[in-house]
Amino acid sequence: MSETDRAERLVAVFDLVGPLYRRAWRQVEQDAPVEGLTVGLRAVLSLLRQHGPATVPQLGRTLALSRQFVQRTINDGAALGLVEPVPNPAHRKSSLIRLTDRGGAAMDALVGRERAVLREVGRDLSDDDVEACVRVLARLLRHLDDMGH
Amino acid sequence: MSETDRAERLVAVFDLVGPLYRRAWRQVEQDAPVEGLTVGLRAVLSLLRQHGPATVPQLGRTLALSRQFVQRTINDGAALGLVEPVPNPAHRKSSLIRLTDRGGAAMDALVGRERAVLREVGRDLSDDDVEACVRVLARLLRHLDDMGH
């Protein structure tokens, strides 16, 4: 494939990422096991679940979201009893945010449901295709990250 | 790979789609050759450029955006002189939206710039990986579409 043709196919990747993001977003808000669990909050809770407590700036960087947006999302999550601030031993001024028991349980329920759906979709896909997809998306993200700095 | 492992890898795909969408979004708004060209407007203009004039409901369906959001986006685009309504021979009540010359030129400039970037990123990716990525994302989108109906 020529470089130009491959660029065309990457345009096709981006043309899929937008609708996919928006539909998945709507599905998350529709299926949420907790009233008020938005897609932004889900992203934050998922990260806390995978990697443990983190500061607002750390969450913002990893999720490509502004610090202000993450802070608002954390406030919403705290009001729902899903996250709470705890003292940060490394940095007195920037609290660590962690999942509450309720937040952990809500995420376990959501992730369990999502995996059941993805197990079903995955039946039609080959392992190689899925790995290739992860490689391509990670590469595109790294490139956009580099452009932004 | 077990079904459970493959579902995990699809979670990884979704964990990339969010940040990728948001970073690409920011890049579009930063690089826009026309002041006020948002990512929603870019998506609409891109579709009109690829497939010709369409109605608001058609655009909404293809982009997984609400009709209200598309209508607002079209209003913004019309105010910028990028799109215009034309009579719809098939349906008297639902105008067709088409690109103006100015809208076409703005999209040509934007797409040209995006392709230059993607040609560069594409050098690190194999054709097979990119095709696999398109297959996986299209399958996921189809599945979410089916769930929504």
Coordinates of C-alpha atoms in Angstrom, one line a residue:
Chain A
M1 CA 0.0 0.0 0.0
S2 CA 1.4 3.5 -0.8
E3 CA 1.9 6.0 2.0
T4 CA -1.1 8.0 0.7
D5 CA -3.4 4.9 0.7
R6 CA -2.3 4.1 4.2
A7 CA -3.1 7.6 5.3
E8 CA -6.5 7.2 3.8
R9 CA -7.1 4.1 5.9
L10 CA -6.0 6.0 9.0
V11 CA -8.6 8.6 8.1
A12 CA -11.1 5.7 8.1
V13 CA -9.8 4.8 11.6
F14 CA -10.6 8.3 12.9
D15 CA -13.9 8.3 11.1
L16 CA -14.8 5.3 13.2
V17 CA -13.3 6.5 16.5
G18 CA -15.8 9.5 16.7
P19 CA -19.1 7.5 16.3
L20 CA -17.7 4.7 18.4
Y21 CA -16.8 7.0 21.3
R22 CA -20.2 8.7 21.2
R23 CA -22.2 5.5 21.0
A24 CA -20.2 3.8 23.8
W25 CA -20.7 7.0 25.8
R26 CA -24.4 6.9 25.4
Q27 CA -24.5 3.2 26.3
V28 CA -22.5 3.8 29.5
E29 CA -24.9 6.5 30.6
Q30 CA -27.9 4.3 29.8
D31 CA -26.6 1.2 31.6
A32 CA -25.0 3.0 34.6
P33 CA -25.7 1.0 37.8
V34 CA -25.6 4.3 39.7
E35 CA -27.7 7.3 38.8
G36 CA -25.5 10.1 37.6
L37 CA -22.5 8.0 36.4
T38 CA -21.4 9.9 33.4
V39 CA -18.8 8.8 30.9
G40 CA -16.2 11.3 32.3
L41 CA -16.8 9.9 35.8
R42 CA -16.6 6.4 34.5
A43 CA -13.2 7.1 32.9
V44 CA -11.9 8.5 36.2
L45 CA -13.3 5.6 38.3
S46 CA -11.9 3.1 35.9
L47 CA -8.4 4.6 36.2
L48 CA -8.6 4.6 40.0
R49 CA -9.7 1.0 39.9
Q50 CA -6.9 -0.1 37.7
H51 CA -4.0 1.9 39.1
G52 CA -5.1 3.0 42.7
P53 CA -5.3 6.5 44.1
A54 CA -4.1 9.4 42.0
T55 CA -4.1 13.2 42.0
V56 CA -6.3 15.4 39.8
P57 CA -3.4 16.5 37.6
Q58 CA -2.3 12.9 37.1
L59 CA -5.8 11.8 36.1
G60 CA -6.1 14.7 33.7
R61 CA -2.9 13.8 32.0
T62 CA -3.7 10.2 31.5
L63 CA -7.2 10.8 30.3
A64 CA -6.4 13.8 28.1
L65 CA -8.9 15.9 30.1
S66 CA -8.4 19.3 31.5
R67 CA -7.6 19.6 35.2
Q68 CA -10.8 21.7 35.6
F69 CA -12.9 19.1 34.0
V70 CA -11.4 16.3 36.2
Q71 CA -11.9 18.4 39.3
R72 CA -15.6 18.9 38.5
T73 CA -16.0 15.2 37.7
I74 CA -14.3 14.3 41.1
N75 CA -16.7 16.7 42.8
D76 CA -19.7 15.0 41.2
G77 CA -18.2 11.6 42.1
A78 CA -17.7 12.7 45.8
A79 CA -21.3 14.0 45.9
L80 CA -22.4 10.5 44.8
G81 CA -20.2 8.9 47.5
L82 CA -18.1 7.1 44.8
V83 CA -14.7 8.8 45.5
E84 CA -13.0 10.6 48.4
P85 CA -9.9 12.6 48.9
V86 CA -7.1 11.2 51.1
P87 CA -3.9 13.0 52.3
N88 CA -1.0 12.7 49.8
P89 CA 2.2 11.7 51.6
A90 CA 4.2 12.9 48.6
H91 CA 2.6 16.3 48.1
R92 CA 0.8 18.2 50.9
K93 CA -1.2 20.5 48.6
S94 CA -2.5 17.9 46.1
S95 CA -4.8 15.3 47.7
L96 CA -4.9 11.8 46.4
I97 CA -8.4 10.7 45.1
R98 CA -9.4 7.2 45.8
L99 CA -12.5 5.0 45.2
T100 CA -14.8 4.5 48.1
D101 CA -16.3 1.0 48.8
R102 CA -19.4 2.2 47.0
G103 CA -17.4 3.4 44.1
G104 CA -15.5 0.2 43.9
A105 CA -18.7 -1.8 43.9
A106 CA -20.3 0.4 41.2
M107 CA -17.3 -0.1 39.0
D108 CA -17.2 -3.8 39.5
A109 CA -20.8 -4.0 38.5
L110 CA -20.3 -1.8 35.4
V111 CA -17.1 -3.6 34.3
G112 CA -18.7 -7.0 34.8
R113 CA -21.5 -6.0 32.5
E114 CA -19.2 -4.4 29.9
R115 CA -17.0 -7.5 29.8
A116 CA -20.0 -9.8 29.2
V117 CA -20.9 -7.6 26.2
L118 CA -17.3 -7.6 25.0
R119 CA -17.0 -11.4 25.4
E120 CA -19.9 -11.7 23.0
V121 CA -18.6 -9.2 20.4
G122 CA -15.1 -10.8 20.7
R123 CA -16.4 -14.1 19.3
D124 CA -16.4 -12.6 15.8
L125 CA -12.9 -11.1 16.1
S126 CA -9.5 -12.8 15.8
D127 CA -6.9 -12.3 18.5
D128 CA -4.4 -11.0 15.9
D129 CA -6.9 -8.3 14.8
V130 CA -7.6 -7.1 18.3
E131 CA -3.9 -6.9 19.1
A132 CA -3.3 -5.0 15.9
C133 CA -6.1 -2.6 16.7
V134 CA -4.5 -1.9 20.2
R135 CA -1.1 -1.3 18.5
V136 CA -2.5 1.1 15.9
L137 CA -4.6 3.1 18.4
A138 CA -1.7 3.3 20.9
R139 CA 0.6 4.6 18.1
L140 CA -1.9 7.2 17.0
L141 CA -2.4 8.4 20.5
R142 CA 1.4 8.6 21.1
H143 CA 1.7 10.7 18.0
L144 CA -1.0 13.1 19.0
D145 CA 0.6 13.4 22.4
D146 CA 3.9 14.3 20.8
M147 CA 2.2 16.9 18.6
G148 CA 0.6 18.5 21.7
H149 CA 3.9 19.1 23.4
Chain B
M1 CA -6.6 -16.4 23.8
S2 CA -9.7 -17.2 26.0
E3 CA -12.9 -15.3 25.5
T4 CA -12.2 -13.5 28.8
D5 CA -8.7 -12.5 27.8
R6 CA -10.0 -11.2 24.5
A7 CA -12.7 -9.2 26.3
E8 CA -9.9 -7.7 28.4
R9 CA -8.1 -6.6 25.2
L10 CA -11.3 -5.0 23.9
V11 CA -11.5 -3.1 27.1
A12 CA -8.0 -1.8 26.2
V13 CA -9.3 -0.7 22.8
F14 CA -12.1 1.3 24.5
D15 CA -9.6 2.7 27.0
L16 CA -7.7 4.1 24.0
V17 CA -10.7 5.3 22.0
G18 CA -11.6 7.9 24.7
P19 CA -8.2 9.7 25.0
L20 CA -7.7 9.4 21.2
Y21 CA -11.0 11.0 20.5
R22 CA -10.4 13.8 22.9
R23 CA -6.8 14.5 21.8
A24 CA -7.8 14.4 18.1
W25 CA -10.7 16.7 19.0
R26 CA -8.4 19.3 20.6
Q27 CA -6.0 19.1 17.6
V28 CA -8.8 19.8 15.1
E29 CA -9.9 22.8 17.0
Q30 CA -6.3 24.1 17.4
D31 CA -5.4 23.6 13.7
A32 CA -8.7 24.7 12.2
P33 CA -8.1 26.7 9.1
V34 CA -11.4 28.6 9.8
E35 CA -12.1 30.2 13.1
G36 CA -14.9 28.4 14.9
L37 CA -14.5 25.0 13.2
T38 CA -15.4 22.6 16.0
V39 CA -15.0 18.9 15.9
G40 CA -18.8 18.4 15.5
L41 CA -18.8 20.8 12.5
R42 CA -15.7 19.0 11.1
A43 CA -17.5 15.7 11.3
V44 CA -20.5 17.1 9.5
L45 CA -18.5 18.8 6.8
S46 CA -16.4 15.7 6.3
L47 CA -19.5 13.6 5.7
L48 CA -20.9 16.2 3.2
R49 CA -17.6 16.2 1.4
Q50 CA -17.4 12.5 1.1
H51 CA -21.0 11.7 0.3
G52 CA -22.6 14.9 -1.0
P53 CA -25.7 16.8 0.3
A54 CA -27.7 15.1 3.1
T55 CA -30.6 16.0 5.5
V56 CA -30.1 16.7 9.2
P57 CA -31.6 13.3 10.3
Q58 CA -29.3 11.4 7.8
L59 CA -26.3 13.2 9.2
G60 CA -27.3 12.5 12.8
R61 CA -27.8 8.8 12.2
T62 CA -24.4 8.3 10.5
L63 CA -22.5 10.3 13.1
A64 CA -24.3 9.0 16.1
L65 CA -25.3 12.5 17.1
S66 CA -28.7 13.8 18.1
R67 CA -30.7 15.6 15.5
Q68 CA -30.8 18.7 17.7
F69 CA -27.0 18.7 18.0
V70 CA -26.6 18.3 14.2
Q71 CA -29.1 21.1 13.7
R72 CA -27.2 23.5 16.0
T73 CA -23.9 22.5 14.3
I74 CA -25.5 23.2 10.9
N75 CA -26.6 26.6 12.1
D76 CA -23.1 27.4 13.3
G77 CA -21.7 26.2 9.9
A78 CA -24.2 28.3 8.0
A79 CA -23.3 31.4 10.1
L80 CA -19.7 30.8 9.1
G81 CA -20.7 30.5 5.4
L82 CA -19.5 26.8 5.3
V83 CA -22.8 25.1 4.6
E84 CA -26.2 26.1 3.1
P85 CA -29.6 24.5 2.8
V86 CA -30.9 23.6 -0.7
P87 CA -34.4 22.2 -1.6
N88 CA -34.8 18.5 -1.3
P89 CA -36.4 17.0 -4.3
A90 CA -37.3 13.8 -2.3
H91 CA -38.8 15.5 0.7
R92 CA -40.3 18.9 0.7
K93 CA -40.1 19.5 4.5
S94 CA -36.5 18.3 5.1
S95 CA -33.9 20.5 3.3
L96 CA -30.7 19.0 2.0
I97 CA -27.5 20.5 3.5
R98 CA -24.6 21.0 1.3
L99 CA -21.1 22.5 1.4
T100 CA -20.6 26.0 0.1
D101 CA -17.4 26.7 -2.0
R102 CA -15.9 28.2 1.1
G103 CA -16.8 25.1 3.2
G104 CA -15.3 22.9 0.5
A105 CA -12.1 24.9 0.5
A106 CA -11.8 24.8 4.3
M107 CA -12.3 21.1 4.3
D108 CA -9.8 20.5 1.5
A109 CA -7.2 22.5 3.5
L110 CA -8.0 20.6 6.7
V111 CA -8.0 17.2 5.1
G112 CA -4.7 18.0 3.3
R113 CA -3.1 18.8 6.6
E114 CA -4.5 15.8 8.4
R115 CA -3.3 13.5 5.6
A116 CA 0.2 14.9 5.8
V117 CA 0.3 14.0 9.5
L118 CA -1.2 10.6 9.0
R119 CA 1.2 9.8 6.2
E120 CA 4.0 10.4 8.7
V121 CA 2.4 8.3 11.5
G122 CA 1.6 5.6 9.0
R123 CA 5.2 4.9 8.3
D124 CA 5.5 3.1 11.6
L125 CA 2.4 0.9 11.0
S126 CA 1.9 -2.1 8.8
D127 CA -0.9 -2.3 6.2
D128 CA -2.3 -5.4 7.9
D129 CA -2.4 -3.8 11.3
V130 CA -4.3 -0.8 10.0
E131 CA -6.8 -3.0 8.1
A132 CA -7.3 -5.1 11.2
C133 CA -7.9 -1.9 13.3
V134 CA -10.6 -0.8 10.8
R135 CA -12.2 -4.2 11.0
V136 CA -12.3 -4.3 14.8
L137 CA -13.6 -0.7 15.2
A138 CA -16.3 -1.3 12.6
R139 CA -17.4 -4.5 14.3
L140 CA -17.6 -2.8 17.7
L141 CA -19.6 0.1 16.2
R142 CA -22.0 -2.3 14.5
H143 CA -22.5 -4.1 17.8
L144 CA -23.2 -1.0 19.7
D145 CA -25.6 0.1 17.0
D146 CA -27.5 -3.2 17.3
M147 CA -27.7 -2.8 21.1
G148 CA -29.2 0.7 20.7
H149 CA -32.1 -0.6 18.7

